[in-house]
PDB file of C-alpha atoms in Angstrom:
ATOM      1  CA  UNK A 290     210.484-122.365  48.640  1.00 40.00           C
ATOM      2  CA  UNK A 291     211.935-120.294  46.295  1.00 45.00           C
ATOM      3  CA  UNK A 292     215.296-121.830  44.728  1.00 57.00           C
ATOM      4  CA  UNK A 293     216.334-118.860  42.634  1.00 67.00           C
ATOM      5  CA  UNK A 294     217.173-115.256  44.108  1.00 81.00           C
ATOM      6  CA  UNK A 295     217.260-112.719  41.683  1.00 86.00           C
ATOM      7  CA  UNK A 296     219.030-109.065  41.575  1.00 87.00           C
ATOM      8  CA  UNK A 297     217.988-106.444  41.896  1.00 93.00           C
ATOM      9  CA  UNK A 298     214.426-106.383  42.291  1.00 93.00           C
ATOM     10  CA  UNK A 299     213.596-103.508  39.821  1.00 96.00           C
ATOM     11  CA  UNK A 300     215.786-102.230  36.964  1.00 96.00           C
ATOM     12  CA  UNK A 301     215.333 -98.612  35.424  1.00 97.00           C
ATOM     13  CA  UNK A 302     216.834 -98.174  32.404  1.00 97.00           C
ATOM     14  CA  UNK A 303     216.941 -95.817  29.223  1.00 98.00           C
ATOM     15  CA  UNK A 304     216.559 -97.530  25.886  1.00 98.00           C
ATOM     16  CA  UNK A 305     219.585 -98.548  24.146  1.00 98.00           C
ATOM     17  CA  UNK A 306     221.430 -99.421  27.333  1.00 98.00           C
ATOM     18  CA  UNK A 307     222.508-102.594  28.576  1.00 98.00           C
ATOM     19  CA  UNK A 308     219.704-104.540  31.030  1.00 97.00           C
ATOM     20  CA  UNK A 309     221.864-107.338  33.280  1.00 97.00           C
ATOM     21  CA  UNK A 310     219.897-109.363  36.115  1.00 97.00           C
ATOM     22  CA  UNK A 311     221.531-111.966  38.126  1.00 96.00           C
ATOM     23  CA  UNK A 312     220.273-115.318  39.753  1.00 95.00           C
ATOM     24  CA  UNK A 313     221.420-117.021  42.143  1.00 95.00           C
ATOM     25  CA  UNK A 314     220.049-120.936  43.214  1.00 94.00           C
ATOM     26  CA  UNK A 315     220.814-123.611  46.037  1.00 91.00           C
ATOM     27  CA  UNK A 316     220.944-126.745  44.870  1.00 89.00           C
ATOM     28  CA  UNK A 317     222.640-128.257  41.815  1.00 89.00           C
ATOM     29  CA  UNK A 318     220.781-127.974  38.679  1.00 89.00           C
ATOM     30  CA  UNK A 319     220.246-129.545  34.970  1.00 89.00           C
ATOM     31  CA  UNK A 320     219.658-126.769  33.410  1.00 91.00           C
ATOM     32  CA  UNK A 321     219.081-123.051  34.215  1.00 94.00           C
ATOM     33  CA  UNK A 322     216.110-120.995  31.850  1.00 95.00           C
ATOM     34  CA  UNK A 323     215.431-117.388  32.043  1.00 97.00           C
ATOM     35  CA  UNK A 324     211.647-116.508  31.134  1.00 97.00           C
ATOM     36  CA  UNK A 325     210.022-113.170  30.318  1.00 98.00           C
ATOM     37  CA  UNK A 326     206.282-112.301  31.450  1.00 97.00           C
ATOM     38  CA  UNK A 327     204.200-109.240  30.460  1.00 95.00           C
ATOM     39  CA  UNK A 328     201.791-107.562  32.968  1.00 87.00           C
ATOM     40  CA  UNK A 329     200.759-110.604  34.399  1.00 75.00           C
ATOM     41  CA  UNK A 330     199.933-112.336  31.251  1.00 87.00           C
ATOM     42  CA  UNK A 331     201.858-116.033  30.386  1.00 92.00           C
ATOM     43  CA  UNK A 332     205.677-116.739  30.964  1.00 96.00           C
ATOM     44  CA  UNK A 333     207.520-116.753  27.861  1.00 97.00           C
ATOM     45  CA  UNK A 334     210.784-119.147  27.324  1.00 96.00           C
ATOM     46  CA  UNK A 335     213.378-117.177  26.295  1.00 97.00           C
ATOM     47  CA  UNK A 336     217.123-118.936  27.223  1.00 97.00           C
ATOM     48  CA  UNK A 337     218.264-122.468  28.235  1.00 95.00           C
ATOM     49  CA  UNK A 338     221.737-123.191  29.306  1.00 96.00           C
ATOM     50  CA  UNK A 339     222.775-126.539  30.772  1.00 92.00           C
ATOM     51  CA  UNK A 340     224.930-127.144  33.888  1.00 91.00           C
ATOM     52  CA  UNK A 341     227.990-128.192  31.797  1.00 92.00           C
ATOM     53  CA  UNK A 342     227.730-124.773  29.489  1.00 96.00           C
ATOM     54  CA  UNK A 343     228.915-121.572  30.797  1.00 97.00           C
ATOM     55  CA  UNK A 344     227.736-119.193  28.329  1.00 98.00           C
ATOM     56  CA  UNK A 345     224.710-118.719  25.745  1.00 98.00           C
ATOM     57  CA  UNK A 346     223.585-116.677  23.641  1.00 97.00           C
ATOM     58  CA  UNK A 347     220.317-115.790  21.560  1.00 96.00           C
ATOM     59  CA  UNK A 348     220.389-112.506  19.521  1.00 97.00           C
ATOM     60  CA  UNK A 349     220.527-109.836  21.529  1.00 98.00           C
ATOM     61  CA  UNK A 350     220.332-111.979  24.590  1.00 98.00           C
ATOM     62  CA  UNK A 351     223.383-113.276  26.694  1.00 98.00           C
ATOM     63  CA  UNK A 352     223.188-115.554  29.507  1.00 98.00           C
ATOM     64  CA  UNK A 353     226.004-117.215  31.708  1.00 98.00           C
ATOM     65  CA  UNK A 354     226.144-119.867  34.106  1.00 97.00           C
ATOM     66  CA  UNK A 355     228.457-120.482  36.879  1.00 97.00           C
ATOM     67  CA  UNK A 356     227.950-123.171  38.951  1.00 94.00           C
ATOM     68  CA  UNK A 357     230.663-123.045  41.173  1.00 95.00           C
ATOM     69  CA  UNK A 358     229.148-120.037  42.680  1.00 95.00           C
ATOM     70  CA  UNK A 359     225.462-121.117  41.712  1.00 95.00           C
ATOM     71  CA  UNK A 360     224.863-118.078  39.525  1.00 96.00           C
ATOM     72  CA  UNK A 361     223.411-117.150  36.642  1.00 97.00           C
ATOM     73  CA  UNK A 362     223.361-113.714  34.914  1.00 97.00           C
ATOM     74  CA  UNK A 363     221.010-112.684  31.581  1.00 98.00           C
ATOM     75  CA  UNK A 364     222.360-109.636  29.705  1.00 98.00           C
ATOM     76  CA  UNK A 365     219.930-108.029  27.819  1.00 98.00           C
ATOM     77  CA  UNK A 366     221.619-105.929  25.151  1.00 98.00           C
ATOM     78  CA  UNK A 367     220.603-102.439  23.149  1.00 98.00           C
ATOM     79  CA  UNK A 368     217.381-102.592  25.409  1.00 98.00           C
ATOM     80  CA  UNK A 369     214.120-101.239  23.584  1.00 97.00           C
ATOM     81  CA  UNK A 370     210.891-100.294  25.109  1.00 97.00           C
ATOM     82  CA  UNK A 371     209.494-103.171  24.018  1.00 97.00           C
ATOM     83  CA  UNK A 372     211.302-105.196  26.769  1.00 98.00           C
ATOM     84  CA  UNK A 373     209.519-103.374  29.510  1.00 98.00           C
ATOM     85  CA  UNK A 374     208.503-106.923  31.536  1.00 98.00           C
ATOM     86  CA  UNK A 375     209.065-109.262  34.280  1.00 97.00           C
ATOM     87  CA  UNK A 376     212.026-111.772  34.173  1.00 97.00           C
ATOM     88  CA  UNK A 377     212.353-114.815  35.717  1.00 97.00           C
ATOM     89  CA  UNK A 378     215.611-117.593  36.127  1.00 96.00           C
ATOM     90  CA  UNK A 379     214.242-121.196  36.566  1.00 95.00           C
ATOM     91  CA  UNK A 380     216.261-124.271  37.689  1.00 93.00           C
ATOM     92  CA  UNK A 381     215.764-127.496  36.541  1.00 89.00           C
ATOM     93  CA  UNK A 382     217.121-128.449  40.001  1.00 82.00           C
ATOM     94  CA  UNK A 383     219.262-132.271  40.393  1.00 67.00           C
ATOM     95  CA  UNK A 384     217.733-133.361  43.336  1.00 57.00           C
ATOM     96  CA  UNK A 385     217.009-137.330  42.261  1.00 57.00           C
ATOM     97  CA  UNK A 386     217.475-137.009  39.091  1.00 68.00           C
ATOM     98  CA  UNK A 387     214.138-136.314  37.880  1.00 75.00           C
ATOM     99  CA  UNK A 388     211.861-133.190  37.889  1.00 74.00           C
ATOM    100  CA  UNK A 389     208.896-134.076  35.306  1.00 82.00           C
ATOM    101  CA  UNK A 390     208.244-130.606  34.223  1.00 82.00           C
ATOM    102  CA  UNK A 391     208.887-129.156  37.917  1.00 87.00           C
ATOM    103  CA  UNK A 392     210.924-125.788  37.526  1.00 92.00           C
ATOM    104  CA  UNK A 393     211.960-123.765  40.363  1.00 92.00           C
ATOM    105  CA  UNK A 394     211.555-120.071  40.006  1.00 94.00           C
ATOM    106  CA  UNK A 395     213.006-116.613  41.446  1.00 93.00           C
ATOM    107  CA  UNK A 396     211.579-113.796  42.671  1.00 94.00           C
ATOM    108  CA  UNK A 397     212.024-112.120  39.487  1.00 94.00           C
ATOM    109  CA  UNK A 398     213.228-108.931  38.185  1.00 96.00           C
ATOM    110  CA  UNK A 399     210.903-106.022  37.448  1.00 96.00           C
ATOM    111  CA  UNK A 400     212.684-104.451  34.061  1.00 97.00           C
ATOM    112  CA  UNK A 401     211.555-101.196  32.779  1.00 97.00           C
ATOM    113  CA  UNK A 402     213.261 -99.212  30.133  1.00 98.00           C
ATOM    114  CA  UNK A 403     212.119 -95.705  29.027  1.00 97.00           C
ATOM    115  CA  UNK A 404     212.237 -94.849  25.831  1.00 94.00           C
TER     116      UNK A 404
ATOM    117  CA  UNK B 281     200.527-123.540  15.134  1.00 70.00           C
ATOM    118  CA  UNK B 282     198.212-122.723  18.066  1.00 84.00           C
ATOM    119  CA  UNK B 283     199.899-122.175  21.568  1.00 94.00           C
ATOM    120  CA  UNK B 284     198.641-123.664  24.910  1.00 97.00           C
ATOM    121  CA  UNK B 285     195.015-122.376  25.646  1.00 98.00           C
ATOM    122  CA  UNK B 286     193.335-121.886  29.379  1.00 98.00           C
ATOM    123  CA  UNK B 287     190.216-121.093  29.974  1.00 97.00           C
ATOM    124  CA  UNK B 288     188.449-119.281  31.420  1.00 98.00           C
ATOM    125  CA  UNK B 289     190.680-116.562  31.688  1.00 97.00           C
ATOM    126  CA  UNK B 290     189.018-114.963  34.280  1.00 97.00           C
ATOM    127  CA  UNK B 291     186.748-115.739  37.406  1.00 97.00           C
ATOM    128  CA  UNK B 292     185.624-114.657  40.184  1.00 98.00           C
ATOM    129  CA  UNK B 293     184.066-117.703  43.257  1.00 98.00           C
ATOM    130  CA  UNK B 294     183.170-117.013  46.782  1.00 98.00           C
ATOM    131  CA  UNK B 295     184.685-119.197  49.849  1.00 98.00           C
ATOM    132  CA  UNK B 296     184.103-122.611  49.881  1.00 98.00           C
ATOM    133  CA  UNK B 297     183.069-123.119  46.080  1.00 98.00           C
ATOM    134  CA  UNK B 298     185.158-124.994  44.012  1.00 98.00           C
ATOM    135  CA  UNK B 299     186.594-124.376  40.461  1.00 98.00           C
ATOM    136  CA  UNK B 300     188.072-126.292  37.670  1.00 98.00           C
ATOM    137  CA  UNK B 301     190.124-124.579  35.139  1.00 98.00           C
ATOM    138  CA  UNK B 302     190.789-126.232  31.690  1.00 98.00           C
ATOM    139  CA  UNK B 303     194.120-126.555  29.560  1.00 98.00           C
ATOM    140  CA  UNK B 304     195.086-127.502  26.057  1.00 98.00           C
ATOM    141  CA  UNK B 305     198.533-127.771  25.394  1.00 97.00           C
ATOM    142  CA  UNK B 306     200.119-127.223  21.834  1.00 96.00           C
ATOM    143  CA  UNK B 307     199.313-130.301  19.678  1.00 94.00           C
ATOM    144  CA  UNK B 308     201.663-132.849  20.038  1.00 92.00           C
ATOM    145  CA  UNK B 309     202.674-131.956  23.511  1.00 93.00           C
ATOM    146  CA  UNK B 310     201.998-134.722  25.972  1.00 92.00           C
ATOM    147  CA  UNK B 311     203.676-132.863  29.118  1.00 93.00           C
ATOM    148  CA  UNK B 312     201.384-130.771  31.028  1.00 96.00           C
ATOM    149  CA  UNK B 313     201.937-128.731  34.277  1.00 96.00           C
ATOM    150  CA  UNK B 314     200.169-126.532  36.197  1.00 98.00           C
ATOM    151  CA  UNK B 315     201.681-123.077  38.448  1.00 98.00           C
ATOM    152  CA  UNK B 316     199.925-120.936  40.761  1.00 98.00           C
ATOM    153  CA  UNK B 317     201.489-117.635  41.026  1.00 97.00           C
ATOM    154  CA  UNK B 318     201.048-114.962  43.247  1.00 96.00           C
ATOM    155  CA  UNK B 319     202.505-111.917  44.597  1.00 92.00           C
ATOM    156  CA  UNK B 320     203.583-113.206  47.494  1.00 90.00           C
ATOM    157  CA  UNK B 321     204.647-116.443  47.069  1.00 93.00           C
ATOM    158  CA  UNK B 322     206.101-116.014  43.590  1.00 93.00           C
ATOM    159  CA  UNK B 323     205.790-118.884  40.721  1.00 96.00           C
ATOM    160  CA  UNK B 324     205.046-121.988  42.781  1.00 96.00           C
ATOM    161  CA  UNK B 325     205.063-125.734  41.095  1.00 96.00           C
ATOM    162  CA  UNK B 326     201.571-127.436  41.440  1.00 97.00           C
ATOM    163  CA  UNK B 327     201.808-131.140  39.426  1.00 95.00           C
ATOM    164  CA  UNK B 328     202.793-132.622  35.956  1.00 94.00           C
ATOM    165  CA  UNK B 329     200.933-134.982  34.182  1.00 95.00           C
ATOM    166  CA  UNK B 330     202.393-136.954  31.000  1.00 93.00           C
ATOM    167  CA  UNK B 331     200.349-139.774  29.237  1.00 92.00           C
ATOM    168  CA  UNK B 332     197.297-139.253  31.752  1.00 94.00           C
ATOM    169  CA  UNK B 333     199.099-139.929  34.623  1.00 94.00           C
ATOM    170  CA  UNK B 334     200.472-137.759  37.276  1.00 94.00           C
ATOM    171  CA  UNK B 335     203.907-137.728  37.749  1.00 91.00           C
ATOM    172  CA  UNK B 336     205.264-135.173  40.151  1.00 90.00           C
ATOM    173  CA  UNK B 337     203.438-133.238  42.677  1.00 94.00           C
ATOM    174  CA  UNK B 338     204.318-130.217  44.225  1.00 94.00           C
ATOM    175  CA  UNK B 339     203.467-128.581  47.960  1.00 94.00           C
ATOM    176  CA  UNK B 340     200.473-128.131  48.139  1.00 97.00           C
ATOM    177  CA  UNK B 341     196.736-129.343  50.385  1.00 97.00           C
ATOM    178  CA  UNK B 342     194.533-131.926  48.625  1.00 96.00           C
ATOM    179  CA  UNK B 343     192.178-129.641  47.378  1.00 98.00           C
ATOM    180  CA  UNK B 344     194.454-128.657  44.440  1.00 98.00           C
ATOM    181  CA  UNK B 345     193.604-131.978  41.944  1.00 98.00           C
ATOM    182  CA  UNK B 346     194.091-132.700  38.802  1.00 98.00           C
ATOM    183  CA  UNK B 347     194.001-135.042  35.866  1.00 98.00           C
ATOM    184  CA  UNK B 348     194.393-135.297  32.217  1.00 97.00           C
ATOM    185  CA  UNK B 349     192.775-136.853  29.297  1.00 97.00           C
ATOM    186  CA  UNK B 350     193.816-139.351  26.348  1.00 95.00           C
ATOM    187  CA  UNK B 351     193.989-136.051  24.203  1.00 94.00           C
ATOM    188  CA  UNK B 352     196.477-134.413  26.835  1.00 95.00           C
ATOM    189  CA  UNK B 353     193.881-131.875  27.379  1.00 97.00           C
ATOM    190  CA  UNK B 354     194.537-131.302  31.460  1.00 98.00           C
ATOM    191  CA  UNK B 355     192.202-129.948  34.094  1.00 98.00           C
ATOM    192  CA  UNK B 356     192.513-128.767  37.528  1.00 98.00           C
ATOM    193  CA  UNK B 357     190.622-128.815  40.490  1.00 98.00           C
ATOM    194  CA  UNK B 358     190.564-126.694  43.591  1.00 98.00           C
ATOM    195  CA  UNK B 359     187.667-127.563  46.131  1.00 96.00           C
ATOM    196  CA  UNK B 360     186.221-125.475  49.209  1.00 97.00           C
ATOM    197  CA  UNK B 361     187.901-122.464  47.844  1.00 98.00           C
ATOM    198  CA  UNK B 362     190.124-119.882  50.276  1.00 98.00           C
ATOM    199  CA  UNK B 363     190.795-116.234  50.176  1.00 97.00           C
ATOM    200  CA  UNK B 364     194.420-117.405  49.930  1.00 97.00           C
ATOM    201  CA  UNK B 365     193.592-119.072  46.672  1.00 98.00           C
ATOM    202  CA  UNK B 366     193.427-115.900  44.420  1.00 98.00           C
ATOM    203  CA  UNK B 367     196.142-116.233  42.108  1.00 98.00           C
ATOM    204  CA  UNK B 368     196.925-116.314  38.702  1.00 98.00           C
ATOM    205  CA  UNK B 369     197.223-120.307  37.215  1.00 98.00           C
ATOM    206  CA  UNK B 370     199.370-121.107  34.992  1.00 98.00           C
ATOM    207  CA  UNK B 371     199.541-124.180  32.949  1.00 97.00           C
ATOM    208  CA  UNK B 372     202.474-125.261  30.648  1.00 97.00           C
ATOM    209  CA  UNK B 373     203.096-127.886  27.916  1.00 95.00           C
ATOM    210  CA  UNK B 374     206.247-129.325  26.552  1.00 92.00           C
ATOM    211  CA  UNK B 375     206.872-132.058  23.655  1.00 83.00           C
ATOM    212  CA  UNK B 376     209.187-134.394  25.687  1.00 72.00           C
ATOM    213  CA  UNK B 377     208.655-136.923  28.346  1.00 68.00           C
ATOM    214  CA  UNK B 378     211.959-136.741  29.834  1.00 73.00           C
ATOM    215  CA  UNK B 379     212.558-137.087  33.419  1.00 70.00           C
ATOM    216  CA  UNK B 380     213.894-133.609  33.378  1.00 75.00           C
ATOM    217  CA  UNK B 381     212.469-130.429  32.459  1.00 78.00           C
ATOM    218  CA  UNK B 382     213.143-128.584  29.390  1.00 83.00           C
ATOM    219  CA  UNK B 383     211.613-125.583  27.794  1.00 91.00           C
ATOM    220  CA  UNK B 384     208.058-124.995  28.854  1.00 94.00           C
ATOM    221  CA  UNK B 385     205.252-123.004  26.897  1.00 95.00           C
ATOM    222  CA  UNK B 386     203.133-121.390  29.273  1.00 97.00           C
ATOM    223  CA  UNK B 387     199.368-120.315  28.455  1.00 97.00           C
ATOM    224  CA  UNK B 388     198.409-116.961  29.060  1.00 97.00           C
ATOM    225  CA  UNK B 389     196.667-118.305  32.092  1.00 97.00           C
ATOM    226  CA  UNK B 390     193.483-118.428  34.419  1.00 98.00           C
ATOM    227  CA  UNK B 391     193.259-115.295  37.422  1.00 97.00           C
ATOM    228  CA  UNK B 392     191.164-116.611  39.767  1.00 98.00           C
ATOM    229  CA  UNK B 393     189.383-114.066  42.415  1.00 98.00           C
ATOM    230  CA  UNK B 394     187.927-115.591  45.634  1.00 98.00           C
ATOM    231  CA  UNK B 395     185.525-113.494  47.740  1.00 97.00           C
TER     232      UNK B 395
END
């Protein structure tokens, strides 16, 4: 079963706007990651934040965590072409206390942005 | 520094063959797990291995196997082969052995097609 939910589904965009995607999860986590993946090709690590951070951030990447409300979002800033891809939240979910290399993914979110 | 390799990248099997699909993960890494994705299921855990032995296992019939070698280099196996199979296989390596899952590097992965 799918732990994360992520909004919206598709995202249309123009470059140099802002790209944000949400996730939302079920259970309580380690760690949340957001991953990128081209045409069907390999998943690329782009963001961790742990459950006891609420905000990260990795050039023009932002990501924040709330666990209160189980929620993630990843704010993609002064989008290019170039990030045209799938993107993906992953929990590192707390169930036991282990998950040896286990992640948890969402639906992901189809990004597109026209240059 | 080479990433994680999978071959073959592509291949196509009929019902009731079986397949193994090879991975070697970035030198040094001792983690290895293994995704199927499709399009309807999403990004779905298969199993971990760490120091040639498996240590978590996700959802999925007995004919999905694996096992890795002394070298980390993993393998997987999927025997008497369904349509339902067809997916893209993912396999990801990471340098620690903790119980909980940090960053993964995925290969670019193996699409399987089954006729």
């Amino acid at each position: 079963s799918q732990q994360g939910e992520e909004d919206p589904q598709a995202l249309s965009i123009q470059e140099g706007e802002n790209a944000t995607m949400n996730c939302s999860y079920k259970t309580s986590i380690n760690n949340l990651q957001w991953y990128r993946q081209n045409s069907g090709r390999g998943l690329v690590h782009l963001i961790l934040i742990r459950s006891n951070e609420r905000e990260k951030h990795s050039g023009r990447l932002r990501v924040t965590l709330d666990t209160s409300k189980k929620s993630s979002s990843l704010l993609i800033t002064a989008s290019r072409a170039a990030d045209t891809a799938s993107y993906f939240c992953a929990t590192d979910a707390n169930a036991g206390g282990t998950s040896y290399g286990k992640l948890t993914f969402g639906q992901g979110t189809i990004l597109t942005v026209h240059p | 520094k080479a990433g994680v390799t999978q071959t073959p990248r592509y291949l196509i099997k009929t019902r009731g063959q079986q397949v193994t699909l090879s991975c070697s993960p970035i030198s040094g890494h001792r983690s290895v797990s293994w995704y199927q994705q499709t399009p309807g299921q999403g990004l779905q855990f298969l199993f971990e291995y760490f120091s040639e032995t498996q240590r978590n296992k996700g959802n999925f019939p007995g004919r999905f196997s694996g096992r890795q070698f002394s070298n980390s280099r993993s393998e997987m196996n999927v025997s008497t082969l369904e349509l339902g199979d067809s997916a893209l296989y993912l396999c990801a390596s990471s340098l620690q052995g903790f119980a909980n899952t940090g960053e993964l590097f995925f290969g670019e992965g193996s699409r399987l097609t089954v006729l």
